[in-house]
């Protein structure tokens, strides 16, 4: 039981920040799909 | 039972010296052939002169030992954990050890050690308190208890799950990967609260120094990393990286740019180099069945570090920003604390496998591939082989080509498609995700396809996709552009993550971390030369009157060319010649 808890803790230690970072990146990339108008017409 | 501390016995030293005497080679030449330091040869010669010749145990003696409860069979496996790091790894040698009671006085044990091999031929040493001690090389160890940070203290206990090691490795890589997010500090650092403002090129040198020191420290300290084990290295990395952040915070506070060069650049760069190679080589030893996936996990953490470092830096600066400070120094201090704890936890969790450990139910494949060696090559020999330099070119071309897009992703998207900076930033964010995912995905794929084949895919497909990007611009197809660049960047990440497994295939696991360390100099080189080259080319095209939307085309074709150079280098990679392999060692 203790071993499983340790394993879960170890993975959570890295999974939480990585997920947060990935979400920040997804949030940042949203305009790529939502913004439709070109501001500098070609 | 196999003890955790294993050492080469006197008999083997005498065997090597006998080989040396009959070889007709000089000490230096023979040392180079064995992949050991010449000083080791001197020491072995001294040892053999001081002791009587030792013969391997005769069958009758072996039976006598076997029947005696005082003697236990041992596998004497010189390894990177030994105090002599230049001893090659092998699983074959076996011998006998005298088991002593655990409560015996150390001085008594030491005196027994000093006379044992000469009196009882074939005995490798003594087994005392679970450790194998060999005379005379090991006698000093008796008075030096194993410390928490020593490699021997990290040998996994029975029942330890190997799945504990990837998070430990990712924790360290995730922290040092913050270097990729350094750019968020560039602009605030140029907005001085007091004194003369720094310029962007001045601040840019911090990043460049860190990358150069990353390569140099990994190359120079690689052997030390192998010898010291992952825990000591991870803690040293944490001390350097977080110490560098603290010094940088002082530099910002006192407005001393030299302190930033010293802190984030030099000290932080050393922390990056140490922290990059140690977890990778440890993971490969834990996952002999899936080395590509293992290295992919760790190096994915490095890519993830960029995703975390940049928004975290912005968040902290905004939190601490006031009329008296731009928040950079405080952000550096906070990051030093958070990263320090995370890296320390990683160092606490990490373990190395026992020498004879194998995954449950896994047996090494009997179907051999010429590109996967079962022999070992030392770092001092490996870096003189053509294979090493071909892989150096492979990594350098892969990194240079990837940086071509990553370095100016936002601007490229804006100018090629005439979109806003917001969308350009979104494009850069999306590429970071694919960069991270590709590290794990492609590296795992290489376990099934083979390393050489997967690099051929990176280079051929990459070059083709680079040539198609201008087409997406001409047709104004933003989604095609996105898809093409996403695949290219995922392969760029994959190239990073697959290289340690490629090295392992060619040179074996012995000192693979040190070899990887030396190979990383190509990354430093590419990171220094690549971006200025790309910037210069696109700027010169714009100055020549080419429309901004088309100015990147020549850059993209250049990237395709670089990938083709990498492909040629990869196709030239052949198995390492047997003369470079360390000789197998067998006692008795």
Coordinates of C-alpha atoms in Angstrom, one line a residue, chain B residues 69-533:
Chain B
X69 CA 29.6 -22.4 5.0
X70 CA 32.3 -19.7 5.5
X71 CA 32.6 -19.2 1.8
X72 CA 30.0 -17.8 -0.6
X73 CA 30.1 -17.5 -4.4
X74 CA 30.2 -14.0 -5.7
X75 CA 30.1 -12.3 -9.0
X76 CA 32.9 -9.8 -9.2
X77 CA 31.5 -7.2 -11.5
X78 CA 33.6 -4.1 -11.9
X79 CA 31.2 -1.3 -12.6
X80 CA 30.8 2.4 -12.8
X81 CA 29.9 2.2 -9.1
X82 CA 33.4 1.1 -8.3
X83 CA 35.9 3.6 -7.0
X84 CA 37.9 2.9 -10.2
X85 CA 35.4 4.2 -12.8
X86 CA 37.4 3.0 -15.7
X87 CA 36.8 -0.6 -15.0
X88 CA 34.5 -2.1 -17.6
X89 CA 31.2 -3.7 -16.8
X90 CA 30.8 -7.4 -17.2
X91 CA 28.6 -9.9 -15.7
X92 CA 30.7 -13.0 -16.3
X93 CA 33.4 -13.1 -13.7
X94 CA 32.8 -15.2 -10.6
X95 CA 34.8 -16.0 -7.5
X96 CA 34.6 -16.9 -3.9
X97 CA 34.4 -14.7 -0.8
X98 CA 34.9 -15.4 2.8
X99 CA 31.8 -14.5 4.8
X100 CA 32.7 -12.7 8.1
X101 CA 30.3 -12.1 11.0
X102 CA 28.6 -8.7 10.8
X103 CA 29.7 -7.6 14.4
X104 CA 33.4 -7.9 13.7
X105 CA 35.6 -5.0 14.4
X106 CA 36.6 -3.1 11.2
X107 CA 40.3 -3.1 12.0
X108 CA 40.2 -6.9 12.3
X109 CA 38.4 -7.1 9.0
X110 CA 40.9 -4.9 7.4
X111 CA 43.8 -6.9 8.7
X112 CA 42.1 -10.1 7.3
X113 CA 41.7 -8.3 3.9
X114 CA 45.3 -7.5 3.7
X115 CA 46.5 -11.1 3.9
X116 CA 43.6 -13.0 2.5
X117 CA 44.2 -13.2 -1.3
X118 CA 47.8 -14.1 -0.9
X119 CA 47.0 -16.9 1.5
X120 CA 44.0 -18.3 -0.2
X121 CA 44.2 -18.3 -4.0
X122 CA 41.0 -17.8 -5.8
X123 CA 39.2 -15.8 -3.1
X124 CA 38.1 -12.5 -4.2
X125 CA 37.7 -10.9 -0.8
X126 CA 35.4 -10.9 2.1
X127 CA 31.7 -10.5 2.4
X128 CA 31.0 -8.4 5.4
X129 CA 27.7 -6.5 6.3
X130 CA 26.3 -7.4 2.9
X131 CA 29.2 -5.7 1.0
X132 CA 32.0 -7.3 -0.9
X133 CA 35.4 -6.0 0.1
X134 CA 38.6 -6.9 -1.8
X135 CA 42.1 -6.5 -0.7
X136 CA 44.0 -4.3 -1.1
X137 CA 41.9 -1.9 -3.2
X138 CA 38.9 -2.0 -1.0
X139 CA 40.4 -1.9 2.4
X140 CA 40.0 1.9 2.7
X141 CA 36.3 1.5 2.1
X142 CA 35.8 -0.1 5.5
X143 CA 36.4 3.2 7.3
X144 CA 34.2 5.2 4.9
X145 CA 30.6 4.3 5.5
X146 CA 28.2 4.7 2.6
X147 CA 26.5 8.1 2.6
X148 CA 23.0 9.0 1.4
X149 CA 24.3 10.6 -1.8
X150 CA 26.7 7.8 -2.7
X151 CA 25.9 5.6 -5.7
X152 CA 25.9 2.5 -3.5
X153 CA 23.1 4.0 -1.3
X154 CA 20.9 4.3 -4.4
X155 CA 21.0 0.7 -5.4
X156 CA 17.4 -0.4 -5.4
X157 CA 16.2 -2.7 -2.6
X158 CA 14.1 -5.8 -3.4
X159 CA 10.6 -5.0 -4.6
X160 CA 11.4 -1.5 -5.8
X161 CA 9.2 -0.5 -8.7
X162 CA 11.2 0.7 -11.7
X163 CA 8.2 3.0 -12.5
X164 CA 9.4 5.2 -9.6
X165 CA 12.4 6.2 -11.7
X166 CA 10.7 8.0 -14.6
X167 CA 9.1 10.6 -12.4
X168 CA 12.4 11.2 -10.7
X169 CA 14.0 11.8 -14.0
X170 CA 11.2 13.9 -15.3
X171 CA 11.2 16.0 -12.1
X172 CA 14.8 17.0 -12.8
X173 CA 14.4 17.6 -16.5
X174 CA 11.2 19.5 -16.0
X175 CA 13.1 22.0 -13.8
X176 CA 16.2 22.5 -15.9
X177 CA 14.0 22.7 -19.0
X178 CA 13.1 26.2 -17.7
X179 CA 16.1 27.4 -19.7
X180 CA 13.8 27.3 -22.8
X181 CA 11.5 29.8 -21.1
X182 CA 14.2 32.3 -20.4
X183 CA 13.0 34.6 -23.1
X184 CA 10.1 35.8 -20.9
X185 CA 12.7 37.6 -18.7
X186 CA 14.5 39.2 -21.6
X187 CA 12.3 42.3 -22.0
X188 CA 11.8 42.9 -18.3
X189 CA 15.6 42.7 -17.8
X190 CA 16.1 45.5 -20.3
X191 CA 13.7 47.7 -18.3
X192 CA 16.1 48.7 -15.6
X193 CA 14.6 50.1 -12.4
X194 CA 17.9 51.7 -11.5
X195 CA 21.2 52.3 -13.4
X196 CA 21.8 52.1 -17.1
X197 CA 19.3 49.8 -18.9
X198 CA 20.7 46.5 -20.4
X199 CA 20.2 45.8 -24.1
X200 CA 18.6 42.7 -25.6
X201 CA 21.9 41.4 -27.0
X202 CA 23.5 41.8 -23.6
X203 CA 20.7 39.9 -22.0
X204 CA 20.8 37.3 -24.8
X205 CA 24.3 36.4 -23.8
X206 CA 23.0 34.9 -20.6
X207 CA 21.1 32.2 -22.5
X208 CA 24.0 31.6 -24.9
X209 CA 26.5 31.1 -22.0
X210 CA 24.1 28.7 -20.3
X211 CA 23.8 26.6 -23.4
X212 CA 27.6 26.5 -24.0
X213 CA 28.2 25.5 -20.4
X214 CA 25.5 22.9 -20.7
X215 CA 27.5 21.1 -23.4
X216 CA 30.9 21.7 -21.8
X217 CA 29.9 20.5 -18.4
X218 CA 28.1 17.4 -19.7
X219 CA 31.2 16.6 -21.8
X220 CA 33.7 17.2 -19.0
X221 CA 31.8 15.8 -16.1
X222 CA 30.3 12.8 -17.9
X223 CA 32.7 10.3 -16.3
X224 CA 32.2 11.8 -12.9
X225 CA 28.4 11.5 -13.4
X226 CA 28.7 7.8 -14.2
X227 CA 31.0 7.2 -11.2
X228 CA 29.0 9.2 -8.7
X229 CA 25.6 7.9 -9.6
X230 CA 22.4 9.8 -10.2
X231 CA 21.6 11.0 -6.7
X232 CA 24.8 12.9 -6.1
X233 CA 24.6 14.3 -9.7
X234 CA 21.0 15.4 -9.4
X235 CA 21.8 17.1 -6.1
X236 CA 24.8 18.8 -7.6
X237 CA 22.7 19.8 -10.6
X238 CA 20.1 21.3 -8.2
X239 CA 22.7 23.1 -6.2
X240 CA 24.2 24.6 -9.4
X241 CA 21.0 25.4 -11.2
X242 CA 19.1 26.9 -8.2
X243 CA 22.3 28.5 -6.8
X244 CA 22.6 30.2 -10.2
X245 CA 19.1 31.5 -10.0
X246 CA 19.8 33.0 -6.5
X247 CA 23.0 34.7 -7.8
X248 CA 21.1 36.0 -10.8
X249 CA 18.4 37.4 -8.4
X250 CA 21.2 39.2 -6.6
X251 CA 22.6 40.4 -9.9
X252 CA 19.2 41.9 -10.8
X253 CA 18.8 43.4 -7.4
X254 CA 22.3 45.1 -7.5
X255 CA 22.0 45.7 -11.3
X256 CA 25.2 43.7 -12.0
X257 CA 25.0 42.0 -15.4
X258 CA 28.2 40.0 -14.6
X259 CA 26.4 38.3 -11.8
X260 CA 23.7 37.1 -14.2
X261 CA 26.4 35.8 -16.6
X262 CA 28.0 34.0 -13.7
X263 CA 24.8 32.8 -12.0
X264 CA 22.3 31.9 -14.7
X265 CA 24.9 31.5 -17.4
X266 CA 27.9 29.6 -15.9
X267 CA 26.6 28.0 -12.8
X268 CA 23.1 27.4 -14.2
X269 CA 24.7 26.0 -17.4
X270 CA 26.7 23.5 -15.3
X271 CA 23.5 22.5 -13.5
X272 CA 21.8 21.9 -16.9
X273 CA 24.6 19.7 -18.1
X274 CA 24.7 17.6 -15.0
X275 CA 21.0 17.3 -14.7
X276 CA 20.5 16.4 -18.3
X277 CA 22.7 13.3 -18.6
X278 CA 22.4 11.6 -15.2
X279 CA 18.7 10.6 -15.3
X280 CA 18.9 9.5 -18.9
X281 CA 21.6 6.9 -18.4
X282 CA 19.9 5.7 -15.2
X283 CA 16.6 5.2 -17.0
X284 CA 18.2 3.2 -19.8
X285 CA 19.6 0.8 -17.2
X286 CA 16.1 0.4 -15.7
X287 CA 14.4 -0.2 -19.1
X288 CA 16.7 -2.5 -21.1
X289 CA 13.5 -3.7 -22.8
X290 CA 12.4 -0.2 -23.9
X291 CA 15.4 2.1 -23.9
X292 CA 13.8 4.5 -26.4
X293 CA 10.6 4.9 -24.4
X294 CA 12.7 5.5 -21.2
X295 CA 14.8 8.2 -22.6
X296 CA 11.8 9.7 -24.3
X297 CA 10.1 10.1 -20.9
X298 CA 13.0 12.0 -19.4
X299 CA 13.6 14.2 -22.3
X300 CA 9.9 14.9 -22.7
X301 CA 10.2 16.4 -19.2
X302 CA 12.8 18.8 -20.6
X303 CA 10.4 19.9 -23.3
X304 CA 7.7 20.2 -20.7
X305 CA 10.0 22.4 -18.6
X306 CA 9.6 25.1 -21.3
X307 CA 5.9 24.9 -21.1
X308 CA 6.0 25.4 -17.3
X309 CA 8.9 27.8 -17.0
X310 CA 7.6 30.5 -19.3
X311 CA 4.1 31.0 -17.9
X312 CA 5.4 30.5 -14.3
X313 CA 8.0 33.2 -14.9
X314 CA 5.3 35.6 -16.2
X315 CA 3.0 34.7 -13.3
X316 CA 5.6 35.4 -10.7
X317 CA 6.8 38.6 -12.3
X318 CA 3.3 39.9 -12.4
X319 CA 2.7 39.0 -8.8
X320 CA 5.8 40.8 -7.5
X321 CA 5.8 43.7 -9.9
X322 CA 5.6 47.1 -8.2
X323 CA 6.9 50.7 -8.6
X324 CA 10.3 49.7 -7.1
X325 CA 10.8 46.4 -8.8
X326 CA 10.1 44.7 -12.1
X327 CA 9.6 41.4 -10.2
X328 CA 12.5 39.5 -12.0
X329 CA 14.7 39.1 -8.9
X330 CA 11.8 37.8 -6.8
X331 CA 10.7 35.5 -9.6
X332 CA 14.2 34.0 -9.8
X333 CA 14.2 33.5 -6.0
X334 CA 10.9 31.8 -6.0
X335 CA 11.8 29.6 -8.9
X336 CA 15.1 28.6 -7.1
X337 CA 13.0 27.4 -4.1
X338 CA 10.4 25.5 -6.1
X339 CA 12.8 23.9 -8.5
X340 CA 15.2 23.1 -5.6
X341 CA 12.5 21.1 -3.8
X342 CA 11.3 19.4 -6.9
X343 CA 14.9 18.3 -7.9
X344 CA 15.7 17.2 -4.4
X345 CA 12.6 15.0 -4.4
X346 CA 13.7 13.5 -7.7
X347 CA 17.1 12.8 -6.2
X348 CA 15.6 11.2 -3.2
X349 CA 13.3 8.9 -5.3
X350 CA 15.9 7.8 -7.8
X351 CA 17.6 4.4 -7.6
X352 CA 20.0 2.5 -9.8
X353 CA 19.3 -1.2 -10.5
X354 CA 21.4 -4.0 -9.0
X355 CA 24.1 -5.2 -11.4
X356 CA 22.3 -8.4 -12.4
X357 CA 18.8 -6.9 -12.5
X358 CA 16.5 -7.6 -15.3
X359 CA 12.8 -6.8 -15.7
X360 CA 10.6 -9.6 -14.5
X361 CA 9.8 -12.0 -17.4
X362 CA 12.2 -10.3 -19.8
X363 CA 15.1 -12.1 -21.4
X364 CA 17.4 -10.4 -23.8
X365 CA 16.4 -11.1 -27.4
X366 CA 18.3 -13.9 -29.0
X367 CA 17.7 -12.4 -32.4
X368 CA 20.7 -10.1 -32.6
X369 CA 20.9 -6.9 -34.7
X370 CA 24.2 -5.7 -36.0
X371 CA 23.3 -2.2 -34.9
X372 CA 22.7 -3.2 -31.3
X373 CA 25.9 -4.3 -29.5
X374 CA 26.1 -6.5 -26.5
X375 CA 29.7 -5.3 -25.9
X376 CA 30.9 -2.2 -24.1
X377 CA 32.9 0.8 -25.3
X378 CA 34.5 3.3 -22.9
X379 CA 33.9 7.0 -23.4
X380 CA 37.6 7.6 -24.1
X381 CA 37.5 5.2 -27.0
X382 CA 34.0 6.0 -28.1
X383 CA 34.6 9.6 -28.9
X384 CA 37.4 8.7 -31.2
X385 CA 35.3 6.5 -33.4
X386 CA 33.6 7.6 -36.6
X387 CA 30.2 6.5 -35.2
X388 CA 30.4 9.1 -32.5
X389 CA 31.1 11.9 -34.9
X390 CA 28.5 10.8 -37.3
X391 CA 26.0 10.9 -34.5
X392 CA 27.3 14.3 -33.5
X393 CA 26.5 15.5 -37.0
X394 CA 23.1 13.8 -36.9
X395 CA 22.2 15.6 -33.7
X396 CA 23.6 18.9 -34.8
X397 CA 21.7 18.9 -38.1
X398 CA 18.5 17.8 -36.3
X399 CA 18.8 20.6 -33.8
X400 CA 19.8 23.3 -36.3
X401 CA 16.8 22.4 -38.5
X402 CA 14.3 22.4 -35.6
X403 CA 15.6 25.7 -34.3
X404 CA 15.0 27.2 -37.7
X405 CA 11.3 27.0 -37.0
X406 CA 11.1 27.1 -33.2
X407 CA 13.3 30.2 -32.9
X408 CA 11.1 32.4 -35.0
X409 CA 7.8 30.5 -35.0
X410 CA 5.6 33.5 -34.0
X411 CA 7.2 36.0 -36.4
X412 CA 7.2 33.4 -39.2
X413 CA 3.5 32.7 -38.8
X414 CA 2.7 36.4 -38.6
X415 CA 4.6 37.4 -41.7
X416 CA 3.7 34.3 -43.9
X417 CA 0.0 34.5 -43.2
X418 CA -0.5 38.1 -42.2
X419 CA -2.0 37.2 -38.8
X420 CA -1.8 39.0 -35.5
X421 CA 0.9 38.6 -32.9
X422 CA -1.7 36.9 -30.7
X423 CA -2.2 34.2 -33.3
X424 CA 1.6 34.0 -33.9
X425 CA 2.0 33.4 -30.1
X426 CA -0.6 30.7 -30.2
X427 CA 1.3 29.0 -33.0
X428 CA 4.5 29.0 -31.0
X429 CA 2.6 27.6 -28.0
X430 CA 1.2 24.8 -30.1
X431 CA 4.6 23.9 -31.5
X432 CA 5.9 23.6 -27.9
X433 CA 3.3 21.0 -27.2
X434 CA 4.2 19.0 -30.3
X435 CA 7.9 19.3 -29.4
X436 CA 7.2 17.8 -26.0
X437 CA 4.9 15.0 -27.3
X438 CA 7.2 14.1 -30.1
X439 CA 10.0 13.4 -27.7
X440 CA 8.1 10.6 -26.1
X441 CA 6.2 9.3 -29.1
X442 CA 9.0 9.1 -31.7
X443 CA 11.5 7.8 -29.2
X444 CA 9.1 5.0 -28.2
X445 CA 8.5 4.2 -31.9
X446 CA 12.3 3.8 -32.3
X447 CA 12.2 0.7 -30.0
X448 CA 10.2 -1.0 -32.7
X449 CA 11.7 0.4 -35.9
X450 CA 15.3 0.6 -34.8
X451 CA 17.2 3.9 -34.2
X452 CA 18.8 4.2 -37.6
X453 CA 15.5 3.7 -39.4
X454 CA 13.7 6.2 -37.2
X455 CA 16.3 8.9 -37.9
X456 CA 15.9 8.2 -41.6
X457 CA 12.2 8.9 -41.2
X458 CA 13.0 12.2 -39.3
X459 CA 15.4 13.4 -41.9
X460 CA 13.6 12.3 -45.1
X461 CA 10.1 13.2 -44.0
X462 CA 11.3 16.3 -42.3
X463 CA 13.1 17.5 -45.5
X464 CA 10.0 16.8 -47.6
X465 CA 7.7 18.6 -45.2
X466 CA 10.0 21.6 -45.0
X467 CA 9.8 21.8 -48.8
X468 CA 6.0 21.7 -48.6
X469 CA 5.7 24.6 -46.2
X470 CA 6.1 27.3 -48.8
X471 CA 3.3 25.7 -50.7
X472 CA 1.0 26.1 -47.7
X473 CA 1.9 29.8 -47.7
X474 CA 1.2 30.2 -51.4
X475 CA -2.2 28.6 -51.1
X476 CA -2.9 30.5 -47.9
X477 CA -3.8 27.3 -46.1
X478 CA -3.1 28.0 -42.5
X479 CA -4.1 24.6 -41.2
X480 CA -1.8 22.8 -43.7
X481 CA 1.0 25.1 -42.4
X482 CA 0.1 24.1 -38.9
X483 CA 0.0 20.4 -39.6
X484 CA 3.3 20.4 -41.5
X485 CA 5.2 22.4 -38.9
X486 CA 3.7 20.4 -36.0
X487 CA 5.0 17.1 -37.5
X488 CA 8.4 18.7 -38.2
X489 CA 8.7 19.9 -34.6
X490 CA 7.6 16.6 -33.2
X491 CA 10.4 14.9 -35.1
X492 CA 12.8 17.5 -33.9
X493 CA 11.9 16.6 -30.3
X494 CA 12.1 12.9 -31.3
X495 CA 15.6 13.4 -32.6
X496 CA 16.7 14.8 -29.2
X497 CA 15.1 11.9 -27.3
X498 CA 16.2 9.0 -29.4
X499 CA 19.9 9.9 -29.5
X500 CA 20.8 8.4 -26.0
X501 CA 19.2 5.1 -27.0
X502 CA 21.1 5.2 -30.3
X503 CA 24.3 5.6 -28.3
X504 CA 23.4 2.7 -26.1
X505 CA 22.8 0.5 -29.1
X506 CA 26.2 1.4 -30.5
X507 CA 28.4 1.7 -27.4
X508 CA 26.6 -0.4 -24.7
X509 CA 25.4 0.9 -21.4
X510 CA 28.9 1.2 -19.8
X511 CA 29.6 5.0 -19.6
X512 CA 26.7 5.8 -22.0
X513 CA 25.9 8.8 -19.9
X514 CA 29.4 10.1 -20.4
X515 CA 29.3 9.5 -24.1
X516 CA 25.9 11.3 -24.3
X517 CA 27.5 14.2 -22.4
X518 CA 30.2 14.6 -25.0
X519 CA 27.7 14.3 -27.8
X520 CA 25.6 17.2 -26.3
X521 CA 28.3 19.6 -27.4
X522 CA 26.7 19.4 -30.8
X523 CA 23.5 20.8 -29.3
X524 CA 25.4 23.7 -27.9
X525 CA 27.0 24.3 -31.3
X526 CA 23.7 24.2 -33.1
X527 CA 22.0 26.4 -30.6
X528 CA 24.7 29.0 -31.0
X529 CA 25.1 28.9 -34.8
X530 CA 21.6 27.9 -36.0
X531 CA 19.5 30.9 -35.0
X532 CA 21.9 33.6 -36.2
X533 CA 22.2 31.8 -39.5

